[in-house]
PDB file of C-alpha atoms in Angstrom:
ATOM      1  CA  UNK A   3      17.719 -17.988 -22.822  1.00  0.00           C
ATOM      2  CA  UNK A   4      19.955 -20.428 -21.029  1.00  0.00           C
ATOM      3  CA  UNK A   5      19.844 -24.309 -22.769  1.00  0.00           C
ATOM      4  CA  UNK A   6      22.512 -26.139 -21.415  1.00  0.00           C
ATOM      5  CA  UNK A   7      23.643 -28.083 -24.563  1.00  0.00           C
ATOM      6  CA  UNK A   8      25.108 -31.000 -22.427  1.00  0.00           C
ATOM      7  CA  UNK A   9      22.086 -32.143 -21.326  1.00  0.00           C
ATOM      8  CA  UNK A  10      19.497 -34.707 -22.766  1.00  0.00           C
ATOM      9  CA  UNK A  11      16.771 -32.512 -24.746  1.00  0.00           C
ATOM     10  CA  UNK A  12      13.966 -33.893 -22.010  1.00  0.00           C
ATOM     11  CA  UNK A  13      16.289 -32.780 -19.256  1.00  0.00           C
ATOM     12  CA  UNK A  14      16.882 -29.234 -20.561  1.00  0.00           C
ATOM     13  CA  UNK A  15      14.746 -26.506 -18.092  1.00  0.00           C
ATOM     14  CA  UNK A  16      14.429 -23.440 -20.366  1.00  0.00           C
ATOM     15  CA  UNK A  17      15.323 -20.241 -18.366  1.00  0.00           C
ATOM     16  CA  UNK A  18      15.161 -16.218 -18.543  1.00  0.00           C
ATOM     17  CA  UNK A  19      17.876 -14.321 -16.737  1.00  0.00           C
ATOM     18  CA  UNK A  20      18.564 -17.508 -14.623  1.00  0.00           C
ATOM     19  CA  UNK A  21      15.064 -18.277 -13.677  1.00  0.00           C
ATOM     20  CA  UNK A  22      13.588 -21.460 -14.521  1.00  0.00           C
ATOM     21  CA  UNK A  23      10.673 -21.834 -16.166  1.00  0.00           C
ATOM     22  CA  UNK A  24       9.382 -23.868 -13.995  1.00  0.00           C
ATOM     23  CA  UNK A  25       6.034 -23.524 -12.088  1.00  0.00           C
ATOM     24  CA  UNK A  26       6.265 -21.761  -8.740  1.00  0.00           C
ATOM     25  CA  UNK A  27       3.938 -20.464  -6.344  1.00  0.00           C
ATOM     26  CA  UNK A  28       2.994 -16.783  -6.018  1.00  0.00           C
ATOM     27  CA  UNK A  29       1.137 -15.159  -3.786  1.00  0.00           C
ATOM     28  CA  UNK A  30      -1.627 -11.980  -5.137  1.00  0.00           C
ATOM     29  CA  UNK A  31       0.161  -8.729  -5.628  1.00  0.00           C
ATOM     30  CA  UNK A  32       0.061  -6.408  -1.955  1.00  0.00           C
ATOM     31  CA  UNK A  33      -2.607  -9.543  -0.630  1.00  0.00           C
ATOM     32  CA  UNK A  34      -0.862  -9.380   2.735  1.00  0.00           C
ATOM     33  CA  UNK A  35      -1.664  -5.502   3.453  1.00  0.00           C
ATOM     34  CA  UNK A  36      -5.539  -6.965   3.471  1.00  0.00           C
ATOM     35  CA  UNK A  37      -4.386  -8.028   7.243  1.00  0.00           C
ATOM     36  CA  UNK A  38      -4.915  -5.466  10.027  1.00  0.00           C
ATOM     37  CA  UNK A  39      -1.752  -3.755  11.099  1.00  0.00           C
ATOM     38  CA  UNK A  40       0.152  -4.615  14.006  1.00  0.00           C
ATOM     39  CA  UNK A  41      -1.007  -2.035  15.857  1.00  0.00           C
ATOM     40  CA  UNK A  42      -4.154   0.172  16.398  1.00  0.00           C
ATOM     41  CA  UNK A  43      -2.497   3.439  15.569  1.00  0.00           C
ATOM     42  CA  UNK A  44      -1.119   1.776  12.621  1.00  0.00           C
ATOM     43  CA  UNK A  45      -4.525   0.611  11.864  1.00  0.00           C
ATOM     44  CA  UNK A  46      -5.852   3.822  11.986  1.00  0.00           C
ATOM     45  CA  UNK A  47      -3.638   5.692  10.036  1.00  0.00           C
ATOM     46  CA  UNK A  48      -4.318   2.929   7.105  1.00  0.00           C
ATOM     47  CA  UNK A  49      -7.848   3.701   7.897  1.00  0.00           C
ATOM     48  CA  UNK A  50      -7.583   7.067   7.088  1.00  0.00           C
ATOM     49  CA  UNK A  51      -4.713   6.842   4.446  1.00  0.00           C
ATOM     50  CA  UNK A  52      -7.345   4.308   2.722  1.00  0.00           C
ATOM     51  CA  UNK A  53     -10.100   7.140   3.448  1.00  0.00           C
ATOM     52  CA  UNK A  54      -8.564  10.648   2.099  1.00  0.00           C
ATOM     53  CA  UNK A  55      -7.243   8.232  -1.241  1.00  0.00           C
ATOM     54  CA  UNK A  56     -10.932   6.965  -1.269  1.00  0.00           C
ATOM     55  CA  UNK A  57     -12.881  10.298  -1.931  1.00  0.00           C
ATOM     56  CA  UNK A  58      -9.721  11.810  -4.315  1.00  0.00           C
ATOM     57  CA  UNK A  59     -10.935   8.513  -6.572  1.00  0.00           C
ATOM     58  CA  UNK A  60     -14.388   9.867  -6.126  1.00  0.00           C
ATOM     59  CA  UNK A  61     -13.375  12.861  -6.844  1.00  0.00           C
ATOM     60  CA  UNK A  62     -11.885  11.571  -9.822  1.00  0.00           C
ATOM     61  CA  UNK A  63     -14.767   9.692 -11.002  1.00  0.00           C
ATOM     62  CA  UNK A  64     -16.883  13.111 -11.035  1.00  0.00           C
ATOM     63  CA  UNK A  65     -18.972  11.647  -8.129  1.00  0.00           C
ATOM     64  CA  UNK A  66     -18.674  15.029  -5.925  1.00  0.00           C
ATOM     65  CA  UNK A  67     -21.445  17.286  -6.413  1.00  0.00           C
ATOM     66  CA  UNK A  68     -21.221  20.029  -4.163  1.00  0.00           C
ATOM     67  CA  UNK A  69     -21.284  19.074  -0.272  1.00  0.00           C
ATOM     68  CA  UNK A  70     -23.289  15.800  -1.281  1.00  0.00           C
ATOM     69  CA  UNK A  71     -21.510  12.490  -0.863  1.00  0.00           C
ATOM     70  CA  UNK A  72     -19.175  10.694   2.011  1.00  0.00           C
ATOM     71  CA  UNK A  73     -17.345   7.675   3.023  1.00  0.00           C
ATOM     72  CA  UNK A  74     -16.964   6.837   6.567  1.00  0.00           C
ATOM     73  CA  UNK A  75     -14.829   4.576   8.147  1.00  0.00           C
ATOM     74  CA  UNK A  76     -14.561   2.792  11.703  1.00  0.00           C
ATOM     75  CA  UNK A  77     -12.095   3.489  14.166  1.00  0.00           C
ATOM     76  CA  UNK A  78     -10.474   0.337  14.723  1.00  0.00           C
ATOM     77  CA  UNK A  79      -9.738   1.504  19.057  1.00  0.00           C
ATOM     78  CA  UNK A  80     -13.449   3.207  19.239  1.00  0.00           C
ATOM     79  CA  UNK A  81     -15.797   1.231  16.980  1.00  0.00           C
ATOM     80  CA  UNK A  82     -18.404   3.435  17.786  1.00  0.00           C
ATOM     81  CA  UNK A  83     -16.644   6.237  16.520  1.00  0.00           C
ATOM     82  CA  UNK A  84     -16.207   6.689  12.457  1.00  0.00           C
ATOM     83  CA  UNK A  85     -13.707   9.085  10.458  1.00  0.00           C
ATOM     84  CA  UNK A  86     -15.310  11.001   7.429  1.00  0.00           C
ATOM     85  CA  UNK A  87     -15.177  13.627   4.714  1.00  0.00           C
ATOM     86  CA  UNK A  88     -15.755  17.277   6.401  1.00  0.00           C
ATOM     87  CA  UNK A  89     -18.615  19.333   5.166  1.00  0.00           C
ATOM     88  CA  UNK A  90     -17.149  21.546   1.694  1.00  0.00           C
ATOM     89  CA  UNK A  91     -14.402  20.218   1.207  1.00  0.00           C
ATOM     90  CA  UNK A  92     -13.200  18.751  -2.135  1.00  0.00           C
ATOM     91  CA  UNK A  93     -12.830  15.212  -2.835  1.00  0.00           C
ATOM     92  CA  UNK A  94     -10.337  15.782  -4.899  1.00  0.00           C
ATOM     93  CA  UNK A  95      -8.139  18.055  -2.412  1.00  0.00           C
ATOM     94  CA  UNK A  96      -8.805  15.331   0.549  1.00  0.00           C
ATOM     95  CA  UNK A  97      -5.694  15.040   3.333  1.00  0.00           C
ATOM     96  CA  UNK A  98      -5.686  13.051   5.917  1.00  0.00           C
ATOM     97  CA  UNK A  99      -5.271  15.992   8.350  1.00  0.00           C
ATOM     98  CA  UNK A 100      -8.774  17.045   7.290  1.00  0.00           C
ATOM     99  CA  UNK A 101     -10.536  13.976   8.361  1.00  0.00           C
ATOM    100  CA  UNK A 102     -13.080  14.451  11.341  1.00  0.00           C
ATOM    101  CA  UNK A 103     -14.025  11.371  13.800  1.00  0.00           C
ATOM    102  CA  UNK A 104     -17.450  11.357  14.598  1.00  0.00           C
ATOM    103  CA  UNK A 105     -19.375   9.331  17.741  1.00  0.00           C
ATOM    104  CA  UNK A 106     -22.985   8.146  16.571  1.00  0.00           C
ATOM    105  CA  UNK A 107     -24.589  11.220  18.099  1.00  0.00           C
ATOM    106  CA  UNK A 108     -23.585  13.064  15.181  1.00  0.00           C
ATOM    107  CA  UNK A 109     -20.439  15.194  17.375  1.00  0.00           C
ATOM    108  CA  UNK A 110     -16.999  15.903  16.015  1.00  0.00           C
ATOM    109  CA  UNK A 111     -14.590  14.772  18.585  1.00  0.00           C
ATOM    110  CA  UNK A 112     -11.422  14.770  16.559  1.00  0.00           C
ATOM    111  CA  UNK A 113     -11.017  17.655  13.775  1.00  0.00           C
ATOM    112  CA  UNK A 114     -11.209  21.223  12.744  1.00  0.00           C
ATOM    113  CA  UNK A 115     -14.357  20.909  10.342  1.00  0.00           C
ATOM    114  CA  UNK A 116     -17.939  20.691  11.070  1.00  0.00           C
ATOM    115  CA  UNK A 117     -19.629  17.258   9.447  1.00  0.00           C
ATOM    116  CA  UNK A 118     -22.287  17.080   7.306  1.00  0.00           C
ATOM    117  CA  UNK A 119     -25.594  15.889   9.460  1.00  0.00           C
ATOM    118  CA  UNK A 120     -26.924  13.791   6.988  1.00  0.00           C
ATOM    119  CA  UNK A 121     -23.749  11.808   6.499  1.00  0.00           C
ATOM    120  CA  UNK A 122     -24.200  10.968  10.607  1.00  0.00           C
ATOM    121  CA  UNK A 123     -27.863  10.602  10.450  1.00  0.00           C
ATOM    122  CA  UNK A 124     -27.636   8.029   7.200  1.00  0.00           C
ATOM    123  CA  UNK A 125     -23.920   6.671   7.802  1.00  0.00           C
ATOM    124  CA  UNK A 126     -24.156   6.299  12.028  1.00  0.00           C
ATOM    125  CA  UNK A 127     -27.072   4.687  11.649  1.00  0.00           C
ATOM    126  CA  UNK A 128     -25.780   1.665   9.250  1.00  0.00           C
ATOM    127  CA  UNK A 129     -22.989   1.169  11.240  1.00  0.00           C
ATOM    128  CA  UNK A 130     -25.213   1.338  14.712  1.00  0.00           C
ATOM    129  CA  UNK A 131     -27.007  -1.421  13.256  1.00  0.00           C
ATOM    130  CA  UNK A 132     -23.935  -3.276  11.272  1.00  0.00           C
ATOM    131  CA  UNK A 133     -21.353  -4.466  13.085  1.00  0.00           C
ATOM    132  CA  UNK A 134     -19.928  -6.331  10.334  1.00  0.00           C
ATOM    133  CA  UNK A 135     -19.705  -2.664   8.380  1.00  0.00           C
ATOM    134  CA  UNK A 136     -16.266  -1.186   8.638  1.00  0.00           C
ATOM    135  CA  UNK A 137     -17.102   1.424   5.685  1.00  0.00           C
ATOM    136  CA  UNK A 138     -19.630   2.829   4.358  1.00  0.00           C
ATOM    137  CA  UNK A 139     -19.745   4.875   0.641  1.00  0.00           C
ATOM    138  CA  UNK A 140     -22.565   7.087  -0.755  1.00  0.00           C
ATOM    139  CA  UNK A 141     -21.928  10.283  -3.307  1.00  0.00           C
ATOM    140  CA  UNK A 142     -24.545  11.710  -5.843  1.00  0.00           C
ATOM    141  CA  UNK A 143     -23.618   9.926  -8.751  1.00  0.00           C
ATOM    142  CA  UNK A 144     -25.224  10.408 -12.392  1.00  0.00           C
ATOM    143  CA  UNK A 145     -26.156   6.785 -13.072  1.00  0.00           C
ATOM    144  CA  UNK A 146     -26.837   6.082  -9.332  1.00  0.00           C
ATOM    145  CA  UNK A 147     -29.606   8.711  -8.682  1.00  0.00           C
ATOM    146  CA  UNK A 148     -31.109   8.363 -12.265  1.00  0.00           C
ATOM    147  CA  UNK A 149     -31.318   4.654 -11.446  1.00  0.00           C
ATOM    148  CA  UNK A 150     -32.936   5.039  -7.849  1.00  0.00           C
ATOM    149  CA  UNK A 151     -35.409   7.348  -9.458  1.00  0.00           C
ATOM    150  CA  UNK A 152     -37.010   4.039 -11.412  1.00  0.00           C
ATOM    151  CA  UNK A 153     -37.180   2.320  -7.517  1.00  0.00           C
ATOM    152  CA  UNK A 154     -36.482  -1.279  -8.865  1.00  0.00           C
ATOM    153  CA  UNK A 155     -33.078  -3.328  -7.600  1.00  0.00           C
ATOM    154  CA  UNK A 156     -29.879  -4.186  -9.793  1.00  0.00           C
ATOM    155  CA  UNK A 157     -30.797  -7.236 -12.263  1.00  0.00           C
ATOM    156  CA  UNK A 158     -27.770  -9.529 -13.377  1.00  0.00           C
ATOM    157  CA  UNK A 159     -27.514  -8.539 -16.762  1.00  0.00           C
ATOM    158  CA  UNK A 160     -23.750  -8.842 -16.559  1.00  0.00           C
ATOM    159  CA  UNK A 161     -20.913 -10.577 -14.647  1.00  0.00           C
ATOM    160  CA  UNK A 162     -20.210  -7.661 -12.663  1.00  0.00           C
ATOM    161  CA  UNK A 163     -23.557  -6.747 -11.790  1.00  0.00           C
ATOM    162  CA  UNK A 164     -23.841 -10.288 -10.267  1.00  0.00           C
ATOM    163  CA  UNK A 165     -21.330  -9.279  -7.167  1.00  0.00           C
ATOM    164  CA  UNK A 166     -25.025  -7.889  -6.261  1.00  0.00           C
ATOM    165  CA  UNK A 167     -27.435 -10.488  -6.833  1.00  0.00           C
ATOM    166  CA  UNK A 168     -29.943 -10.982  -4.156  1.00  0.00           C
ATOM    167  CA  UNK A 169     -27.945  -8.490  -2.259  1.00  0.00           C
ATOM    168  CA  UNK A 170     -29.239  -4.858  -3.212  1.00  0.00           C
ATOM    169  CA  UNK A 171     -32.474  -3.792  -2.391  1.00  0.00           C
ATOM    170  CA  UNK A 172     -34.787  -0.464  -2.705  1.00  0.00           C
ATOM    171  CA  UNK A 173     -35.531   1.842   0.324  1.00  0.00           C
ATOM    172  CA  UNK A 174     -38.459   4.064  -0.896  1.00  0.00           C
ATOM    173  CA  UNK A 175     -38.561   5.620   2.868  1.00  0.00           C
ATOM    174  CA  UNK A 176     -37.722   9.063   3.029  1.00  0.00           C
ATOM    175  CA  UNK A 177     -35.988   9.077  -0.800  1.00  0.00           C
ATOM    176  CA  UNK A 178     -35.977  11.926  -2.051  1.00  0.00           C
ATOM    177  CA  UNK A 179     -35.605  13.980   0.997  1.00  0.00           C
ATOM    178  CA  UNK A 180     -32.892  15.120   3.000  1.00  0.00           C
ATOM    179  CA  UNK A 181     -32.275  12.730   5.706  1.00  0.00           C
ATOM    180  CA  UNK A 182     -31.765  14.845   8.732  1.00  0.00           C
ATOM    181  CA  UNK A 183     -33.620  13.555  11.647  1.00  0.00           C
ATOM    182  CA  UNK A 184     -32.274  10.279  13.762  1.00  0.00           C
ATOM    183  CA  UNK A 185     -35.402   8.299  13.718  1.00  0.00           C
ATOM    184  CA  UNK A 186     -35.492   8.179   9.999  1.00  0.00           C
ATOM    185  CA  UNK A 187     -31.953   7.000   9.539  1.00  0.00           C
ATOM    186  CA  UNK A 188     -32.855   4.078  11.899  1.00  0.00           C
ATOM    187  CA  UNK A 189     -35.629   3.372   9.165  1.00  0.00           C
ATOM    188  CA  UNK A 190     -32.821   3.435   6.505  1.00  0.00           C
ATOM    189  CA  UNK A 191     -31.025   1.212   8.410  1.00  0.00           C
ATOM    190  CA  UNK A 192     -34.022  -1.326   9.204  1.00  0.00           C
ATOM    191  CA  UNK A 193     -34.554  -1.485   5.318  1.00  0.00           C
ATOM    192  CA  UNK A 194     -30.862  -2.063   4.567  1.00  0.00           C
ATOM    193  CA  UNK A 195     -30.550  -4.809   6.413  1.00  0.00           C
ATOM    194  CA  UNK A 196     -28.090  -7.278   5.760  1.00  0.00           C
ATOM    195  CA  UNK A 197     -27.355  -5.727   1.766  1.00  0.00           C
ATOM    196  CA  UNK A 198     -23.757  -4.746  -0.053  1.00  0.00           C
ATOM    197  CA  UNK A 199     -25.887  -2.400  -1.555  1.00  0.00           C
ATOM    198  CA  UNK A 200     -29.147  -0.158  -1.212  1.00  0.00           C
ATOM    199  CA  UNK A 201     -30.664   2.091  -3.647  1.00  0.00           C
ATOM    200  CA  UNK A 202     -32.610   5.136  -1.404  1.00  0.00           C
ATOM    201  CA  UNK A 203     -35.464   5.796  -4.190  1.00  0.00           C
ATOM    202  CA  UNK A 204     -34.868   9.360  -5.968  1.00  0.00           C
ATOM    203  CA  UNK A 205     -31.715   9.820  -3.792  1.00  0.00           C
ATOM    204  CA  UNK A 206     -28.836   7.483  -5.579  1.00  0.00           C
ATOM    205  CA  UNK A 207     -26.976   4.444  -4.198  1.00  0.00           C
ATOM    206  CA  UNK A 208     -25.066   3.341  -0.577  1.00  0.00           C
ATOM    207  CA  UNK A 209     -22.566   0.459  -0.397  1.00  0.00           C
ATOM    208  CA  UNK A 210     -20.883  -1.325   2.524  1.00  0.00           C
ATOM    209  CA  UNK A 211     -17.951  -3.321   3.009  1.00  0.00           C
ATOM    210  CA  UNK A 212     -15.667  -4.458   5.357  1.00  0.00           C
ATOM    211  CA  UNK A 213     -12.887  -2.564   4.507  1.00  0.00           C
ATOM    212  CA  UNK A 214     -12.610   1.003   2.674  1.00  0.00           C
ATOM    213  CA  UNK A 215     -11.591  -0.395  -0.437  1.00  0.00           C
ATOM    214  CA  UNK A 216     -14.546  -2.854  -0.194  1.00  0.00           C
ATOM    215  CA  UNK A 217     -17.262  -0.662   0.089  1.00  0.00           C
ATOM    216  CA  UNK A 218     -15.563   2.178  -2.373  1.00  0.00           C
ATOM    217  CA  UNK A 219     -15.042  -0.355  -5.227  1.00  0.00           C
ATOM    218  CA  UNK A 220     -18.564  -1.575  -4.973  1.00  0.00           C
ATOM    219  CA  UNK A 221     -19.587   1.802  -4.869  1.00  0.00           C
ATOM    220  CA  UNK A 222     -17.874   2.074  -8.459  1.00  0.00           C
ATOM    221  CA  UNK A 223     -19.170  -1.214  -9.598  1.00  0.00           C
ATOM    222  CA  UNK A 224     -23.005  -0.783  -8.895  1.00  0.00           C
ATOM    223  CA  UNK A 225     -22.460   2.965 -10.917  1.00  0.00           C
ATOM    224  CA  UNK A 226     -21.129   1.051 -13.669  1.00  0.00           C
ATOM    225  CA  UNK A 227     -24.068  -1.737 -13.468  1.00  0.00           C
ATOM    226  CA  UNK A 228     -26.552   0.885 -12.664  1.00  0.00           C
ATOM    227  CA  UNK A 229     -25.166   2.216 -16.106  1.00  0.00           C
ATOM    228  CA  UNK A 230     -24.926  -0.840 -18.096  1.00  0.00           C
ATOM    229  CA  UNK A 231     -28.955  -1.295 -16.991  1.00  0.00           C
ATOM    230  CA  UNK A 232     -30.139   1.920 -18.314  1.00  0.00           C
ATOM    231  CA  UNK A 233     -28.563   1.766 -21.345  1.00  0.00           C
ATOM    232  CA  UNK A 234     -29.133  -2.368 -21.913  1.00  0.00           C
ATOM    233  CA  UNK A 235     -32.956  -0.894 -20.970  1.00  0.00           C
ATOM    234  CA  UNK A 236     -33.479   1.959 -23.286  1.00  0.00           C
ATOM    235  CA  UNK A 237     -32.385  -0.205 -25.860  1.00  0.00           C
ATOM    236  CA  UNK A 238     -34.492  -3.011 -25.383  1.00  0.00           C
ATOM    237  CA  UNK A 239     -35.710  -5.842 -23.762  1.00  0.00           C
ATOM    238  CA  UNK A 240     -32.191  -7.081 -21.434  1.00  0.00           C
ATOM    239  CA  UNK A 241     -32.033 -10.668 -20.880  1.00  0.00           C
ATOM    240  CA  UNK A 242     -30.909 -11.170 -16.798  1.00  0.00           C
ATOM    241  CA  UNK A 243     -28.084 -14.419 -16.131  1.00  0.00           C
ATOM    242  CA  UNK A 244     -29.791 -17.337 -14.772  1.00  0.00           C
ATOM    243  CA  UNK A 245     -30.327 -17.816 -10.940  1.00  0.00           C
ATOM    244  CA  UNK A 246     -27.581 -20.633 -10.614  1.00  0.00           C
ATOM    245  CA  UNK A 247     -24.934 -18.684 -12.689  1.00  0.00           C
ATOM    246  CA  UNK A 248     -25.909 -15.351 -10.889  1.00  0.00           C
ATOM    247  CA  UNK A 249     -25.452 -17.087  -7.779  1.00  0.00           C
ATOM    248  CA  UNK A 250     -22.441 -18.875  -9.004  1.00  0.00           C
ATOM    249  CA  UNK A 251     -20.778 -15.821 -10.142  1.00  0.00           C
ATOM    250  CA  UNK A 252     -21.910 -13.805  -7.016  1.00  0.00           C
ATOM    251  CA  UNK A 253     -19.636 -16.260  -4.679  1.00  0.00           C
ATOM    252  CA  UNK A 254     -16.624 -16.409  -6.805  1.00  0.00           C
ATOM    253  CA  UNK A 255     -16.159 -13.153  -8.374  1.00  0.00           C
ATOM    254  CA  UNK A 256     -18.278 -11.261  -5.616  1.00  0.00           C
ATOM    255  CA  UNK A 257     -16.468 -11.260  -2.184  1.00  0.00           C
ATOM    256  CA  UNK A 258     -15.281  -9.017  -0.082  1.00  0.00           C
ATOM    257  CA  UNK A 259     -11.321  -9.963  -0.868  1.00  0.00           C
ATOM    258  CA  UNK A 260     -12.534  -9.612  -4.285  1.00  0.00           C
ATOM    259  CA  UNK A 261     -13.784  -5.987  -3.633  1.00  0.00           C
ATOM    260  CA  UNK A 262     -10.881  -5.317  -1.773  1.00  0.00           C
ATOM    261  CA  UNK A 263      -8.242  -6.389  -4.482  1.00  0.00           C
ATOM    262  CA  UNK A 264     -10.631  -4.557  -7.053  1.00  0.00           C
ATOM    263  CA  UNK A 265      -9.464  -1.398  -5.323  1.00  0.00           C
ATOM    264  CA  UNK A 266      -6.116  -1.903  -5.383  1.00  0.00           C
ATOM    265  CA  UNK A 267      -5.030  -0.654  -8.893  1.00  0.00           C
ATOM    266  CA  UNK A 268      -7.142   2.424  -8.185  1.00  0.00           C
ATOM    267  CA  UNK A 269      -5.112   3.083  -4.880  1.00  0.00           C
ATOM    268  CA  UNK A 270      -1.739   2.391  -6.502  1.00  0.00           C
ATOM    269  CA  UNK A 271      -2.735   5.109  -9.066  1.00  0.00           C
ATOM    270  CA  UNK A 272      -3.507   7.904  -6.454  1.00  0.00           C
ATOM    271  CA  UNK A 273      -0.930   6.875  -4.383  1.00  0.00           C
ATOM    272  CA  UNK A 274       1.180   8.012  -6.991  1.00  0.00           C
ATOM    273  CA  UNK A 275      -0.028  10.956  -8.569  1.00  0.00           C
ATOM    274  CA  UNK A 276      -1.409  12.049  -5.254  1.00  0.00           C
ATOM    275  CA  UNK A 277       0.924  11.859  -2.762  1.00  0.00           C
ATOM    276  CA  UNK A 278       0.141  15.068  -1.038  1.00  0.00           C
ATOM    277  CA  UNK A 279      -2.947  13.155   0.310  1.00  0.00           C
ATOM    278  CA  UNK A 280      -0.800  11.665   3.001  1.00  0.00           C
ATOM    279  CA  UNK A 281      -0.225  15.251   4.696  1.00  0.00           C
TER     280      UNK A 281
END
């Protein structure tokens, strides 16, 4: 530490390696990559960079189970267009070379891999009806389809649960069953409506976002929450947070730059153990 001795002891500014300790502004750690890229092709590649890291962390989180499960994505150039997750293959082995783009009438018009139908029927539909939906997540989680099988919404039992107050609801339409005709994902979409989050009864959990890394984290969250309610249920009677505070909490711990910088430690970490998924 550097105390210049020549200096009244009110004058003296303590420093580490030359630095004064001083207070300075910062901005949030990688806050400026939230910004579209300069370019559409250089938004698309993040797109899909963000996409293929997206399902290895599902992957990672033991969401895949079998072919169930996707995350789709807009393409910034053809918004009615959306890159996904091909049919059987692992999250966990994703590339972006595998990715497929899809036009709402369920046809692969980029890729080498058919699609799975009911991630167009469910997924196209959503983001037909959303244009404020960049990305979309779903995957057969544990705690997500044990909690759609009760058909009641997320409570605010805890802070993080609150990112979903008065924003999740229950679509019993069609839960249970495989979503594979058009009509019926127009129903899912109708009941969505204007949610982060909807639980499709005896099917599991969707979330939404503006970004990839919005929807994915939330995705991640509400499994958590969903988790947190079961157990905080089984055990007894759970207490939910006041309206005010849920709300409270909901606007300034529950946005979508709060989602998206949520993400971001889980993308540094596959970045770097992962790196293949850029091929």
């Amino acid at each position: 530490m550097n105390m210049p001795t020549d200096l009244p002891a009110a004058a003296r500014v303590p420093s580490i390696d030359g630095v004064p300790l001083t207070p300075k502004q910062v901005p949030i750690y990688s806050l400026d990559t939230m910004a579209p890229a300069a370019t559409l092709a250089e938004e698309r590649l993040r797109r899909k960079q963000k996409l293929a890291g997206a399902l290895r962390i599902f992957g990672r989180f033991g969401f895949g189970e079998g072919v169930a499960g996707h995350i789709t994505v807009r393409d910034p150039e053809f918004p009615d267009h959306f890159w996904v997750n091909p049919l059987a293959v692992s999250f966990r082995h994703m590339k972006v070379s595998d990715l497929l783009l899809v036009n709402h009438h369920g046809e692969v018009v980029y890729g080498k891999y058919a699609v799975n139908r009911a991630a167009y029927v469910l997924h196209a539909a959503v983001h037909a009806a959303r244009p404020d939906v960049v990305a979309a997540a779903h995957a057969h989680s544990v705690y997500g389809k044990a909690f759609s099988a009760l058909g009641i919404p997320l409570d605010p039992l805890t802070q993080d649960s609150c990112a979903f107050y008065e924003n999740n609801t229950v679509i019993a339409d069609h839960g249970g069953a495989v979503v594979l005709q058009v009509e019926a994902g127009h129903d899912f979409a109708r009941a969505f409506g204007k949610n982060r989050a909807a639980i499709h009864q005896n099917h599991g959990h969707f979330t939404v976002g503006a970004t990839v890394d919005e929807a994915v984290f939330w995705f991640a969250c509400f499994e958590r929450c969903a988790q947190s309610q079961l157990l905080a249920m089984a055990a007894g009677t759970p207490k939910k947070i006041p309206h005010d505070l849920a709300v409270y909490t909901r606007e300034n711990a529950g946005t979508a730059q709060t989602g998206w910088l949520h993400f971001q430690p889980l993308w540094q970490e596959i970045c770097k153990t992962d790196p293949d998924l850029f091929n």
